[in-house]
mmCIF file of C-alpha atoms and ligand atoms in Angstrom:
data_model
loop_
_atom_site.group_PDB
_atom_site.id
_atom_site.type_symbol
_atom_site.label_atom_id
_atom_site.label_comp_id
_atom_site.label_asym_id
_atom_site.label_seq_id
_atom_site.Cartn_x
_atom_site.Cartn_y
_atom_site.Cartn_z
ATOM 1 C CA MET I 29 -45.036 -143.390 54.696
ATOM 2 C CA LYS I 30 -44.395 -141.993 58.573
ATOM 3 C CA ILE I 31 -44.575 -144.656 61.624
ATOM 4 C CA LEU I 32 -46.302 -143.246 64.714
ATOM 5 C CA VAL I 33 -44.882 -145.075 68.197
ATOM 6 C CA PRO I 34 -46.608 -144.325 71.509
ATOM 7 C CA VAL I 35 -44.075 -145.563 74.324
ATOM 8 C CA LYS I 36 -45.482 -145.637 77.873
ATOM 9 C CA ARG I 37 -42.923 -144.799 81.004
ATOM 10 C CA VAL I 38 -43.385 -147.724 83.445
ATOM 11 C CA ILE I 39 -42.221 -149.174 86.303
ATOM 12 C CA ASP I 40 -38.645 -151.238 85.463
ATOM 13 C CA TYR I 41 -39.974 -154.715 84.667
ATOM 14 C CA ASN I 42 -37.042 -155.660 86.741
ATOM 15 C CA VAL I 43 -38.413 -153.671 89.827
ATOM 16 C CA LYS I 44 -40.794 -155.756 92.431
ATOM 17 C CA PRO I 45 -43.848 -152.593 92.697
ATOM 18 C CA ARG I 46 -44.549 -152.099 96.081
ATOM 19 C CA VAL I 47 -48.369 -151.636 97.027
ATOM 20 C CA LYS I 48 -48.844 -148.017 99.047
ATOM 21 C CA ALA I 49 -49.945 -148.464 102.649
ATOM 22 C CA ASP I 50 -53.120 -147.073 101.975
ATOM 23 C CA GLY I 51 -54.023 -149.792 99.526
ATOM 24 C CA SER I 52 -54.803 -146.763 97.042
ATOM 25 C CA GLY I 53 -52.152 -147.814 94.391
ATOM 26 C CA VAL I 54 -48.334 -148.619 93.871
ATOM 27 C CA ASP I 55 -45.626 -146.360 94.933
ATOM 28 C CA LEU I 56 -43.605 -144.878 92.420
ATOM 29 C CA ALA I 57 -41.256 -142.929 95.069
ATOM 30 C CA ASN I 58 -37.604 -143.558 94.076
ATOM 31 C CA VAL I 59 -38.672 -146.400 91.903
ATOM 32 C CA LYS I 60 -36.757 -147.074 88.279
ATOM 33 C CA MET I 61 -38.839 -146.546 85.707
ATOM 34 C CA SER I 62 -38.121 -147.477 82.018
ATOM 35 C CA MET I 63 -39.804 -147.643 78.507
ATOM 36 C CA ASN I 64 -42.866 -150.422 78.702
ATOM 37 C CA PRO I 65 -41.113 -153.295 77.541
ATOM 38 C CA PHE I 66 -43.670 -153.962 74.345
ATOM 39 C CA ASP I 67 -43.254 -150.552 73.550
ATOM 40 C CA GLU I 68 -39.292 -150.947 72.735
ATOM 41 C CA ILE I 69 -40.149 -154.126 70.796
ATOM 42 C CA ALA I 70 -42.593 -151.602 68.673
ATOM 43 C CA VAL I 71 -39.950 -148.905 68.150
ATOM 44 C CA GLU I 72 -37.296 -151.670 67.095
ATOM 45 C CA GLU I 73 -40.039 -152.546 64.363
ATOM 46 C CA ALA I 74 -40.680 -149.378 63.489
ATOM 47 C CA LEU I 75 -37.305 -148.638 62.797
ATOM 48 C CA ARG I 76 -36.731 -152.149 60.762
ATOM 49 C CA ILE I 77 -39.439 -151.363 58.368
ATOM 50 C CA LYS I 78 -37.431 -148.008 58.037
ATOM 51 C CA GLU I 79 -34.264 -149.233 57.707
ATOM 52 C CA ALA I 80 -35.927 -151.767 54.961
ATOM 53 C CA GLY I 81 -36.505 -148.551 53.140
ATOM 54 C CA LYS I 82 -40.516 -149.009 53.591
ATOM 55 C CA ALA I 83 -41.148 -145.975 55.837
ATOM 56 C CA GLU I 84 -39.677 -142.549 55.788
ATOM 57 C CA GLU I 85 -39.982 -141.188 59.404
ATOM 58 C CA VAL I 86 -40.476 -142.704 62.841
ATOM 59 C CA ILE I 87 -42.407 -140.571 65.372
ATOM 60 C CA ALA I 88 -42.260 -141.684 69.139
ATOM 61 C CA VAL I 89 -45.170 -140.040 71.724
ATOM 62 C CA SER I 90 -45.503 -140.440 75.004
ATOM 63 C CA VAL I 91 -48.196 -139.385 77.480
ATOM 64 C CA GLY I 92 -46.982 -138.787 80.623
ATOM 65 C CA PRO I 93 -45.191 -136.400 83.165
ATOM 66 C CA ALA I 94 -42.457 -134.445 82.401
ATOM 67 C CA LYS I 95 -39.727 -137.396 83.281
ATOM 68 C CA ALA I 96 -41.483 -139.070 80.143
ATOM 69 C CA THR I 97 -39.292 -137.134 78.419
ATOM 70 C CA GLU I 98 -36.465 -139.801 79.323
ATOM 71 C CA THR I 99 -38.781 -142.442 77.899
ATOM 72 C CA LEU I 100 -38.886 -140.470 74.671
ATOM 73 C CA ARG I 101 -35.165 -139.841 74.812
ATOM 74 C CA THR I 102 -34.375 -143.785 74.478
ATOM 75 C CA ALA I 103 -36.688 -144.210 71.838
ATOM 76 C CA LEU I 104 -34.798 -141.040 70.332
ATOM 77 C CA ALA I 105 -31.117 -143.072 70.628
ATOM 78 C CA MET I 106 -32.479 -146.253 69.323
ATOM 79 C CA GLY I 107 -33.315 -144.372 66.281
ATOM 80 C CA ALA I 108 -37.035 -142.896 65.980
ATOM 81 C CA ASP I 109 -36.376 -139.392 64.604
ATOM 82 C CA ARG I 110 -38.448 -137.289 66.313
ATOM 83 C CA ALA I 111 -41.048 -137.173 69.755
ATOM 84 C CA ILE I 112 -43.961 -135.412 71.302
ATOM 85 C CA LEU I 113 -44.756 -135.639 74.542
ATOM 86 C CA VAL I 114 -47.858 -134.736 75.801
ATOM 87 C CA GLN I 115 -47.245 -133.996 79.132
ATOM 88 C CA VAL I 116 -49.675 -133.879 82.043
ATOM 89 C CA ASP I 117 -48.591 -133.459 86.103
ATOM 90 C CA ASP I 118 -46.924 -135.972 87.791
ATOM 91 C CA GLY I 119 -48.936 -138.821 89.149
ATOM 92 C CA VAL I 120 -51.464 -138.434 87.255
ATOM 93 C CA GLU I 121 -52.414 -141.388 85.419
ATOM 94 C CA VAL I 122 -54.189 -141.158 81.951
ATOM 95 C CA GLU I 123 -56.378 -143.934 81.195
ATOM 96 C CA PRO I 124 -56.622 -145.970 77.932
ATOM 97 C CA LEU I 125 -59.374 -144.531 76.245
ATOM 98 C CA ALA I 126 -58.357 -140.678 76.957
ATOM 99 C CA VAL I 127 -54.591 -141.686 75.411
ATOM 100 C CA ALA I 128 -56.300 -143.547 72.586
ATOM 101 C CA LYS I 129 -58.399 -139.824 72.063
ATOM 102 C CA ILE I 130 -54.679 -138.064 71.882
ATOM 103 C CA LEU I 131 -52.936 -140.939 69.535
ATOM 104 C CA LYS I 132 -55.802 -140.442 66.920
ATOM 105 C CA ALA I 133 -55.709 -136.300 67.175
ATOM 106 C CA ILE I 134 -51.781 -136.649 66.461
ATOM 107 C CA ALA I 135 -52.236 -139.255 63.903
ATOM 108 C CA ASP I 136 -54.948 -137.130 62.555
ATOM 109 C CA GLU I 137 -52.113 -134.198 62.121
ATOM 110 C CA GLU I 138 -49.346 -136.510 61.308
ATOM 111 C CA GLN I 139 -51.301 -139.242 59.179
ATOM 112 C CA PRO I 140 -48.989 -142.226 59.675
ATOM 113 C CA GLY I 141 -49.405 -145.342 57.452
ATOM 114 C CA ILE I 142 -48.956 -147.325 60.849
ATOM 115 C CA VAL I 143 -49.346 -146.647 64.403
ATOM 116 C CA MET I 144 -47.277 -149.524 66.174
ATOM 117 C CA LEU I 145 -48.309 -149.845 69.616
ATOM 118 C CA GLY I 146 -47.162 -152.389 72.691
ATOM 119 C CA LYS I 147 -49.712 -155.088 73.198
ATOM 120 C CA GLN I 148 -50.529 -153.844 76.541
ATOM 121 C CA ALA I 149 -48.410 -151.361 79.325
ATOM 122 C CA ILE I 150 -46.948 -153.421 82.047
ATOM 123 C CA SER I 151 -48.316 -150.850 84.747
ATOM 124 C CA ASP I 152 -51.911 -151.324 83.920
ATOM 125 C CA ASP I 153 -52.069 -154.598 81.954
ATOM 126 C CA SER I 154 -54.877 -152.688 80.177
ATOM 127 C CA ASN I 155 -54.185 -154.003 76.490
ATOM 128 C CA GLN I 156 -57.148 -151.389 75.393
ATOM 129 C CA THR I 157 -55.337 -148.626 73.963
ATOM 130 C CA GLY I 158 -54.391 -149.957 70.310
ATOM 131 C CA GLN I 159 -58.151 -151.226 70.007
ATOM 132 C CA MET I 160 -59.903 -148.273 71.284
ATOM 133 C CA LEU I 161 -57.398 -145.961 68.999
ATOM 134 C CA ALA I 162 -58.537 -148.491 65.735
ATOM 135 C CA ALA I 163 -62.044 -148.223 66.529
ATOM 136 C CA LEU I 164 -61.910 -144.051 66.911
ATOM 137 C CA MET I 165 -59.926 -143.978 63.790
ATOM 138 C CA ASP I 166 -61.902 -146.521 61.854
ATOM 139 C CA ARG I 167 -58.595 -148.399 60.730
ATOM 140 C CA PRO I 168 -57.846 -152.015 60.236
ATOM 141 C CA GLN I 169 -55.911 -153.122 63.367
ATOM 142 C CA GLY I 170 -53.960 -156.574 63.553
ATOM 143 C CA THR I 171 -52.870 -157.340 67.371
ATOM 144 C CA PHE I 172 -50.061 -159.161 69.270
ATOM 145 C CA ALA I 173 -48.004 -159.063 66.328
ATOM 146 C CA ASN I 174 -45.694 -162.131 66.030
ATOM 147 C CA THR I 175 -44.499 -160.811 62.083
ATOM 148 C CA VAL I 176 -45.208 -157.905 60.716
ATOM 149 C CA GLU I 177 -44.481 -157.358 56.769
ATOM 150 C CA VAL I 178 -44.966 -154.267 54.800
ATOM 151 C CA GLU I 179 -45.885 -154.714 51.313
ATOM 152 C CA GLY I 180 -47.297 -151.690 49.009
ATOM 153 C CA ASP I 181 -50.449 -150.353 50.930
ATOM 154 C CA SER I 182 -50.995 -153.536 52.948
ATOM 155 C CA VAL I 183 -49.254 -154.527 56.030
ATOM 156 C CA THR I 184 -49.570 -158.357 56.807
ATOM 157 C CA VAL I 185 -49.316 -159.333 60.357
ATOM 158 C CA LYS I 186 -49.101 -163.195 62.036
ATOM 159 C CA ARG I 187 -51.001 -162.516 65.271
ATOM 160 C CA GLU I 188 -50.390 -164.948 68.409
ATOM 161 C CA ILE I 189 -53.286 -166.497 69.229
ATOM 162 C CA ASP I 190 -53.968 -169.584 71.084
ATOM 163 C CA GLY I 191 -52.251 -172.469 69.830
ATOM 164 C CA GLY I 192 -50.746 -170.946 67.096
ATOM 165 C CA LEU I 193 -50.385 -168.069 64.588
ATOM 166 C CA GLU I 194 -53.331 -166.248 62.796
ATOM 167 C CA THR I 195 -52.301 -164.057 59.670
ATOM 168 C CA VAL I 196 -53.899 -160.886 58.809
ATOM 169 C CA LYS I 197 -53.860 -158.523 55.905
ATOM 170 C CA LEU I 198 -54.340 -154.988 56.783
ATOM 171 C CA THR I 199 -55.044 -152.110 54.540
ATOM 172 C CA LEU I 200 -52.730 -148.799 55.618
ATOM 173 C CA PRO I 201 -53.147 -146.983 57.345
ATOM 174 C CA ALA I 202 -53.535 -149.981 59.703
ATOM 175 C CA ILE I 203 -52.747 -149.972 63.933
ATOM 176 C CA VAL I 204 -50.522 -152.519 65.050
ATOM 177 C CA THR I 205 -49.700 -153.807 68.637
ATOM 178 C CA THR I 206 -46.826 -155.800 69.663
ATOM 179 C CA ASP I 207 -46.236 -158.969 71.151
ATOM 180 C CA LEU I 208 -43.162 -160.629 72.778
ATOM 181 C CA ARG I 209 -41.965 -162.738 69.933
ATOM 182 C CA LEU I 210 -41.646 -159.979 67.548
ATOM 183 C CA ASN I 211 -38.111 -158.776 67.809
ATOM 184 C CA GLU I 212 -35.440 -158.530 70.017
ATOM 185 C CA PRO I 213 -35.363 -154.601 70.580
ATOM 186 C CA ARG I 214 -31.505 -152.860 70.304
ATOM 187 C CA TYR I 215 -29.716 -151.482 73.087
ATOM 188 C CA ALA I 216 -28.470 -147.773 72.329
ATOM 189 C CA SER I 217 -25.190 -147.017 71.608
ATOM 190 C CA LEU I 218 -23.336 -144.440 73.434
ATOM 191 C CA PRO I 219 -22.973 -142.031 70.414
ATOM 192 C CA ASN I 220 -26.676 -142.480 69.527
ATOM 193 C CA ILE I 221 -27.660 -141.497 73.246
ATOM 194 C CA MET I 222 -25.569 -138.257 72.432
ATOM 195 C CA LYS I 223 -27.058 -137.400 69.199
ATOM 196 C CA ALA I 224 -30.844 -138.269 70.680
ATOM 197 C CA LYS I 225 -30.197 -135.212 72.913
ATOM 198 C CA SER I 226 -30.793 -132.955 69.456
ATOM 199 C CA LYS I 227 -33.286 -134.826 68.148
ATOM 200 C CA PRO I 228 -36.840 -132.522 68.020
ATOM 201 C CA LEU I 229 -38.847 -132.903 70.547
ATOM 202 C CA ASP I 230 -42.234 -131.085 70.894
ATOM 203 C CA THR I 231 -43.982 -130.513 74.229
ATOM 204 C CA LYS I 232 -48.218 -130.430 74.058
ATOM 205 C CA SER I 233 -50.550 -130.673 76.671
ATOM 206 C CA PRO I 234 -53.996 -133.008 76.283
ATOM 207 C CA ALA I 235 -56.035 -129.560 76.282
ATOM 208 C CA ASP I 236 -53.625 -128.767 72.661
ATOM 209 C CA PHE I 237 -55.918 -131.626 71.075
ATOM 210 C CA GLY I 238 -59.475 -131.345 72.820
ATOM 211 C CA VAL I 239 -58.920 -134.531 74.947
ATOM 212 C CA ASP I 240 -60.424 -134.193 78.814
ATOM 213 C CA ILE I 241 -58.289 -136.744 80.880
ATOM 214 C CA ALA I 242 -60.569 -136.897 83.934
ATOM 215 C CA PRO I 243 -60.579 -140.654 85.119
ATOM 216 C CA ARG I 244 -63.768 -142.129 84.192
ATOM 217 C CA LEU I 245 -62.943 -145.352 86.517
ATOM 218 C CA LYS I 246 -62.078 -145.566 90.465
ATOM 219 C CA THR I 247 -60.017 -147.506 91.738
ATOM 220 C CA LEU I 248 -61.181 -148.923 94.758
ATOM 221 C CA LYS I 249 -58.213 -151.058 96.328
ATOM 222 C CA VAL I 250 -54.971 -152.255 95.152
ATOM 223 C CA SER I 251 -53.427 -154.967 97.294
ATOM 224 C CA GLU I 252 -50.588 -157.459 97.081
ATOM 225 C CA PRO I 253 -50.570 -160.681 95.613
ATOM 226 C CA PRO I 254 -51.456 -163.477 98.176
ATOM 227 C CA VAL I 255 -48.452 -164.619 99.415
ATOM 228 C CA ARG I 256 -47.231 -168.455 98.211
ATOM 229 C CA GLN I 257 -47.332 -170.916 101.097
ATOM 230 C CA ALA I 258 -44.094 -172.876 101.564
ATOM 231 C CA GLY I 259 -44.165 -176.017 99.791
ATOM 232 C CA ILE I 260 -43.139 -179.814 101.829
ATOM 233 C CA LYS I 261 -40.757 -182.215 100.909
ATOM 234 C CA VAL I 262 -42.372 -185.916 100.320
ATOM 235 C CA ALA I 263 -40.572 -189.069 101.004
ATOM 236 C CA ASP I 264 -42.221 -191.165 97.988
ATOM 237 C CA VAL I 265 -44.704 -191.796 95.577
ATOM 238 C CA ASP I 266 -47.215 -193.575 98.567
ATOM 239 C CA GLU I 267 -46.756 -190.109 100.554
ATOM 240 C CA LEU I 268 -47.445 -187.733 97.541
ATOM 241 C CA VAL I 269 -50.625 -189.997 96.703
ATOM 242 C CA ALA I 270 -51.699 -189.837 100.194
ATOM 243 C CA LYS I 271 -50.997 -185.923 100.497
ATOM 244 C CA ILE I 272 -52.999 -185.153 96.963
ATOM 245 C CA LYS I 273 -56.062 -186.983 98.729
ATOM 246 C CA ALA I 274 -56.218 -185.425 102.064
ATOM 247 C CA LEU I 275 -56.713 -182.297 99.929
ATOM 248 C CA GLY I 276 -59.103 -183.157 98.112
ATOM 249 C CA ILE I 277 -57.848 -182.776 94.704
ATOM 250 C CA ALA I 278 -57.746 -186.228 93.354
HETATM 251 P P1 AMP B 326 -52.802 -150.139 77.713
HETATM 252 O O1 AMP B 326 -53.780 -150.237 76.701
HETATM 253 O O2 AMP B 326 -52.701 -149.535 78.497
HETATM 254 O O3 AMP B 326 -52.054 -151.868 78.002
HETATM 255 O O4 AMP B 326 -51.224 -149.880 76.343
HETATM 256 C C1 AMP B 326 -51.231 -150.652 75.354
HETATM 257 C C2 AMP B 326 -50.331 -149.595 74.810
HETATM 258 O O5 AMP B 326 -50.811 -148.304 74.694
HETATM 259 C C3 AMP B 326 -48.954 -149.275 75.061
HETATM 260 O O6 AMP B 326 -47.819 -150.381 74.649
HETATM 261 C C4 AMP B 326 -48.011 -147.953 74.574
HETATM 262 O O7 AMP B 326 -48.087 -148.316 73.183
HETATM 263 C C5 AMP B 326 -49.695 -147.418 74.655
HETATM 264 N N1 AMP B 326 -49.938 -146.449 75.611
HETATM 265 C C6 AMP B 326 -50.735 -146.541 76.648
HETATM 266 N N2 AMP B 326 -50.685 -145.721 77.611
HETATM 267 C C7 AMP B 326 -49.738 -144.655 76.898
HETATM 268 C C8 AMP B 326 -49.116 -143.332 77.362
HETATM 269 N N3 AMP B 326 -49.335 -143.154 78.540
HETATM 270 N N4 AMP B 326 -48.306 -142.765 76.519
HETATM 271 C C9 AMP B 326 -48.015 -143.568 75.285
HETATM 272 N N5 AMP B 326 -48.426 -144.748 74.805
HETATM 273 C C10 AMP B 326 -49.162 -145.416 75.855
#
């Protein structure tokens, strides 16, 4: 069985994004970029399934600019076997539906048993690509995975839902999206970083898969979140109650 792992290059989660002065989007100039954290978890889970002898090959794929090669090399250094870059011009943001269409075309070629995605990209917070891919492929989906167990021709996914876990059993091939508590991704060791440089990395374009990536949504405005007001200190409970009453909260 093959496992396909889509990995997105996003602003590193430690960086505080800056909104462009004209409000047209987030400023990506000179900003540290990394693999989307949920995708690292997906790579880790795919590698664990392979190490348990339940998959033969882990293929990482990214839709992004030439620099997304770095993200794919990270996946290869973690242990993925090969990678596919579907290259778009710098600054072009590909919407979830177009990404899902490209992933479907790759899955049609590669026939993976599992496509393991992140539950969401921290850049757009869409939480759409995995679900759209499952619909386009007409395959079962286990989203927000907390635990994944492959057994024969099925995969059992414990899903994180409000107030608990839901267990679903999916017939392979299936789509799984990872939640935060699924695992702790490994760090790539230096020898593996070196080895990753010679692992196969194919470069394609959306046109190779017949997918039109023209945006369907128009961003009207991006703005900074409201600045939090400074708090005040109160001397005692009576003053606290009086302040709360004055604010009309209680
Ligand atoms: P989203 O629907 O944009 O929140 O993304 C959900 C997941 O889809 C991500 O965690 C990735 O696994 C995958 N994905 C989204 N965009 C891309 C992309 N440009 N390249 C590769 N994978 C992507």
